[in-house]
Structure formats: C-alpha cells, structure tokens
C-alpha cells in the first residue's frame, strides 16, 4: 500500500490561474495589435489532508473536520487575502479520516468487490468551517488547489465521488457546488432535512438518517414521559435550525409547548452565550432539547458550568450524545442523566490496529501525523516549525488558549500510543465512524454496479446503455447510487432511497457514571423508523438514571399540574401549556390531572369537598333516630297515654253524673280520635314512602273530622238548649236535644269526610318526592301532596267543622248552670284556631325535615289543646272533687259552695215561665 501523502501548502501563492482581462490604453483602445490578453493569478488554497492516488483507477474524495476552526485574521483587508489556517486538533475527526482510509484499504483487498480495481483517496480538512469546505469542493472539481472549477486539470485518476462533509451546513455548501456538475456526494454526519430536497441537492446521499427520523423519536420520548414544557437550543446553522424546526412540528400539540428556543452563536460571543444561559435559568422547563454539534455546544456548556446550572434533563441529538469532547466527568453534574439518540453503531474489524499504526516522522510531508502526535502527548516534535493549539476549547473570556509546542517537552516518536486514553482510540462507540465506513462502501458498490452493467440491459438512453468503469461520467455513477443503492456492510443491509435517505434504528442512550468515574452511554431503548408511517419506540423506564436530588423522573411543566378537583383555565397571551388551576364548581368534578373541563354529576349525586368524586347527595328527612324525631315520638306517645288515662278515668267513673252528661259515647269517641291524631304524627317521621304519604294526611284529616264532629254534636246540643230557654214550648227543646241527633251529626260529618278522602286517594293521591330544587347539595325526601284542591277541600271540611263547633259553643257559653261545657269547648276551639293559623306561615317558610316537624308540632299542640280544654276540667272534678259529681249538683238542682272548683259544663238548665227547669242529658 502506498504511503499516504500529506499536502502542506503554507501560504505561498503560485501564479497558475488564467483570467482573460484585456489591457486597455488611456483612450480605451485595446493594447497591442491583436488585443493581447493578460493572464494573472487570483490565488491558491491552503489545503491540508491526505492524498493517495498512485496506481489508482478512481479516487474517492473525503472532507473531514480534522480541526475545530480557522484562525481569524485581525484585519483581513490590510494584507493580501490568504487561505485561512486551522487550529484546535480534532481527534474524533482524525479517527473518521482513518476510518475512510481503512475502508478503502479493505475494499482494495476484497476480491469480490471491484476486483482488479484500485481505489485512491483525496482527503481534505474542512476545519469545521464553510470557507474551507468550499475550498475543498473547488479543489475536487479542478483536481488541484487552484480556483478554476470549470476545468479539471489533474492528470491523476478521475474523481468518482466525495464522502463528506462533517456537518449539515458544510454539506449544504459543498453539495451546492458539486451538484452543479452532478458529482455524487455521500454524507456520513449531515442529517439536516434540507438535504432531502433533490431539487436543490440532486447528488447528495447519506448513510445517516434524516433529522425527520430523529425529531420524531425525540417527540415520542417527550410524549412518553409526559413532559409538557420543553426548551430547545439549536446551533446557528442548518443542522440546528432545521432540526429544532422538525422537532417542534412533531412535538407541539394541545398538551406540549415550547418554553423557549435559543440559538448558540456560530462565532464565539460570551454575551450571547450568557443570554442563552439566562433563558435556561429563568425558565421553569426542566427538559431541554439540544440540536447542535459537539463543537458548537461546547462553549455554551462551559458557560453553564460557570453559572452552576443543575437539575435539568437534556435530550441530545446524535451529533453530541457520544462525543468525547462533551462526555467528560467534569460535565457530568450538569449533563448526567441526559437522554440522547445515537445512530446505529458497528464494530469495524481491524480499525483499532489501523488507528495504532501511526508513525510520525517517517513521511516528512505528513505533518498531520506530527500534529496529532504533538496534540496527543503534549510535546513538541523536533524541528517542527509549526505552532498549534493543543487545547481544543476556548476559555470563558472567549480568548484562545494557545500553546507553543516549541517550549514543551520534545517528542521522541516512541511514546506508547496504546496506553493513550484518547478519543482517537475509543472504538467502543463507533457510530459516526461506522457511517463513514458505510459511505465509502456506498461509493464502492455504486462503482461495482456500474462495472457489472450488461450491454443491452443498461439504463442510459443516449449513447451506449452501459459505460466503462475507466471512463464514466459522474452523473452515470450517480444513477446507480440513487436508484439501485442496496448493499450489505458488516452484516447490515443498507438501502438508500430515491431521496438519498436511509432508515436505520437509533439507540436511546442514557448518560450514567461508570465504575471508573467516566461517562457511560447506557442503552435504555430503541427507536426504529423503517418508513414515514412504520415506526417502533421502546424504552426501559427503570434503567434510566435521572439527574435530580430525588432520582425520580423529572416533571417539566409551565406551572404546577392541576390536581383532581381543578380544571385548566386559559391564560391570555400565554401558550396552551400555561394555565390557571380553577376549582370545579359545585356539582362538578375532575378526577384526572390537568383536566381541561369539569364534568357534572348525575341527578342523585353531588361533588365532594375535594371536587374529585361524585357522591350520593345527602338525604334529608325527619328520621326516627334524629333527636328531633325522638322528641316528637315521645310527645306523641305521651299525649296518647294521657288520652288513654283520661279514657281509663271515664271508664272507671262511667256511671257518674259528669261522665254520663252530654252523651258519654261521644266523649269516648273524641278520646279515640285524639289518640288517632296524636299517633298519626308518627307517620310523618321516617323516610317518606308512597304509602306513608297517602296515609299521613288522610289519617290526620279523618282523625280531626271524628273529633270535631263529636265536639260539634256536643256544642249543637248545648246551643239548642240555649235557644230553648227562649222558647215557649219546653217540649220542643227536649225533642231537639235527644242523643240520637248528636250521633246523626257525627255520622254525616264523618261520611262526608270519608267521601272526600276516597276521591282524593283515587284521583290524585300523594306520592313520595325527591326535592332537589331547594338545596343543590342534598335531596329532601318529602311528600308531593298531589292535588292541592282535594287537600284543601279535605282539611277545609275540618276547618268548617271547627268553625261550626266554635260558633255553637260560643252561643251556649252563658248557660246558667254549675258546669257550662260550652265555655271550655270555646276555649278549645280558640286554641285549635291559634295553632293552625300560626302553623300556616311557619309551614310555608321552612323546608325539609323542619317543615314536617312544624306540622307535627301543630298536630300535637292542637290535640293537647282539645284534650286540655275539654277533658282536664272534668277529670279534675271526677278525681279531685268527687262530691260535686252528683246528679243534683251536675243537674243544677243543688248549689255548691266550693268556689275553688272550675265550673264544668255537664248539664243544661233553663228557666221556662219563671220556673227552673233542669235537664240533664244522659246516655
């Protein structure tokens, strides 16, 4: 194998470019008889790299960032323009160069691929700048380092294709030039979406997936972990801008927003970097996506270390996720736990041994190897009159940390390269390096297809349908690489589609600290996109290391999540991910985090205090176990017992004059009805049911009807007795006050009420009713009384009986006898009216169980009033004044001197024709 030659063109510009420029005289005439034209030099390029084209049939060009940057001129207009020089040796880029050379060597030894054909290489350093990339592209076209791209003046092997360049912006710049002449170009690290456009870049292909794939994977990663508030940082180039643009298009939705979007300046500016750092510090976003190369990201990383930024989760693009420039232990406190997408890696046989085969000084023109040796071992090569920058970084002030090797320890050339812990020798994560290897094979397989074209079956329509391997045009090779590019490398099948793109899987890598303290790239998942619609995303959540104090999965939101019971409210002028948390209204709930709307509860349900669950509404009715219910039951039972006690007294003393007076049966019937009305109040207590709603009002109405009709029968008798006093015929009075008349009155009254009640129950009876109108937080179980008309008629009839009883008793209140019962009935009716008149407004102004309690109080009060006014005076005489319980005294035929006893009406006495007539109404 021929030794790789090294071009070192250091600044001397040779007169080699001819530009036709007529020389004119003072009057504008063309100088000379034949208008001689003067040829003058414009300039040459300072190109550094490797060239080996001896005995080669075809040359493959290569462009790699073997340095980080070019040296800026202080005042470029004060001196003749020179091709810029480079500084900051890039070990990673140098390994890519070696990988390309190694791939060409392997292909040249392969008897199955391009047998008998030797490939050469022509590799230039782009210095990771556009200007050097353009110089390289022009040199590839001309075959020399002169600016004459219209002619190829090289006498060596023709250029078949170009591999490179090492960044999207650089590839875009070079492809615009190479595409003019349809030179095939295969990228290994340029993933910008823009390069997919075949109208602008018709000859560009690549072995790395487009950023459309990576951006989709990043978006799926963000959605998988539920991150809602994302920051983005992009390098100020096509790779960063188009990468972030694609990510935004795929990640933004109703629930995910971009918190900030910052740009890393291409030319170092600490002020601009500080603004980016401030945006990171001031944002509540804890997850940040960085689309940048390692070279561009490094100055920002240094500035963030100075600002002591922590507790951020970084999502890395493939350009820096495994970069040794970034993956350093000192950066782990900041970038630890980062999750990135690494392109598929491969193990390249023999590469490690080839990387170790570096012999500086054997080839005097190979100053790149000398520079590598000096940078790797921090020494100065003897007689190397070159000053390089060993520190590949800029310090925090933006100035270059330049070291002159002349003052360092001299290199011996015998340093042990194998013991060097260097990015150059790290073959554990061969990802971009593997893509370089595949790019070379893509060119080789394109040449192989061109070589094996069978005449008569070729694709070309103008001229021969096949072309010869030793005299083809670039566009002919481009046909095979664009339309039929499927090949296998190291067991992997590679297919480049008609847009020049490939679909290969990504490894999802997590930055963790290894046992030796170095950064380890731990695979935690994969993302495989085989087409625009077919994709697979897998991730192992438990294997991820999170760089925060709690070690838990980070949250990234504009504000705190709205907990269940709250809904998101729109903030005017803010993204949809920024919101207020508004508590759900009563009767509505939200049972998920970050609910957009609250949902209403069903009819019988209501929201709990936390507004996160619908619970059954509180049910209200006068229950038996309530204190109020127990009290009312006790009073009802007590009243019934009192009435029964009175009944017992009446039964025991049933043959006495006072009990027999004014119809003993009616007195027992009144007592029975009072027991019924008092016990009816118990029906109002407890959960209302249809049967209880129908029975309570009906029983109450019938009870009062029996009671009041009996009272009416008594008072009618007393009233007729009062009227008989003024009658001239006493016998007529005796006929009117017979007991049968009282019973007829009672029977007719009760039958009338029974008829009303039956019509009420048949036509429109009461029903149980769930009242939710009065209170939205509870259900009031109450009775819907059905027809209000029938209810009014039913109780109106009782009122009518009460009014008649009152009027008749009032007329008979002044009967001249010892015991005037009419007077006490009048008081009883007054109590009855007062109670029920007071009941009406109280009943209408209350709700729920208190409404029922008011009605029960009215029942009890009116019942106790009738009991007290009608029977208590009689019981007082019967039990405490038995001497007055005689027919003479009750009949008014004997006077009493007991003034302490209340006058109890039990007789009817009248004077007719100035004669005292005592009429005692007995059973």
CSV table of C-alpha atoms in Angstrom, one decimal, residues 228-232 252 256-262 279 283-287 556-558 575 578:
chain,number,residue,atom,x,y,z
A,228,UNK,CA,-45.3,19.4,28.7
A,229,UNK,CA,-42.9,22.4,28.8
A,230,UNK,CA,-39.8,21.9,26.7
A,231,UNK,CA,-36.9,24.2,25.9
A,232,UNK,CA,-34.9,24.0,22.7
A,252,UNK,CA,-46.2,20.6,19.8
A,256,UNK,CA,-46.9,20.1,24.8
A,257,UNK,CA,-45.4,23.6,24.2
A,258,UNK,CA,-42.1,25.1,23.7
A,259,UNK,CA,-40.9,27.1,26.7
A,260,UNK,CA,-38.0,28.9,24.9
A,261,UNK,CA,-36.0,28.5,21.8
A,262,UNK,CA,-32.4,29.8,21.9
A,279,UNK,CA,-33.0,31.9,29.4
A,283,UNK,CA,-37.4,29.1,32.6
A,284,UNK,CA,-39.4,26.6,34.5
A,285,UNK,CA,-38.7,24.0,31.8
A,286,UNK,CA,-36.6,21.2,33.2
A,287,UNK,CA,-36.3,19.3,29.9
A,556,UNK,CA,-41.4,19.7,33.1
A,557,UNK,CA,-44.4,22.0,33.1
A,558,UNK,CA,-45.1,25.7,32.8
A,575,UNK,CA,-49.2,29.1,25.4
A,578,UNK,CA,-49.5,27.7,30.8
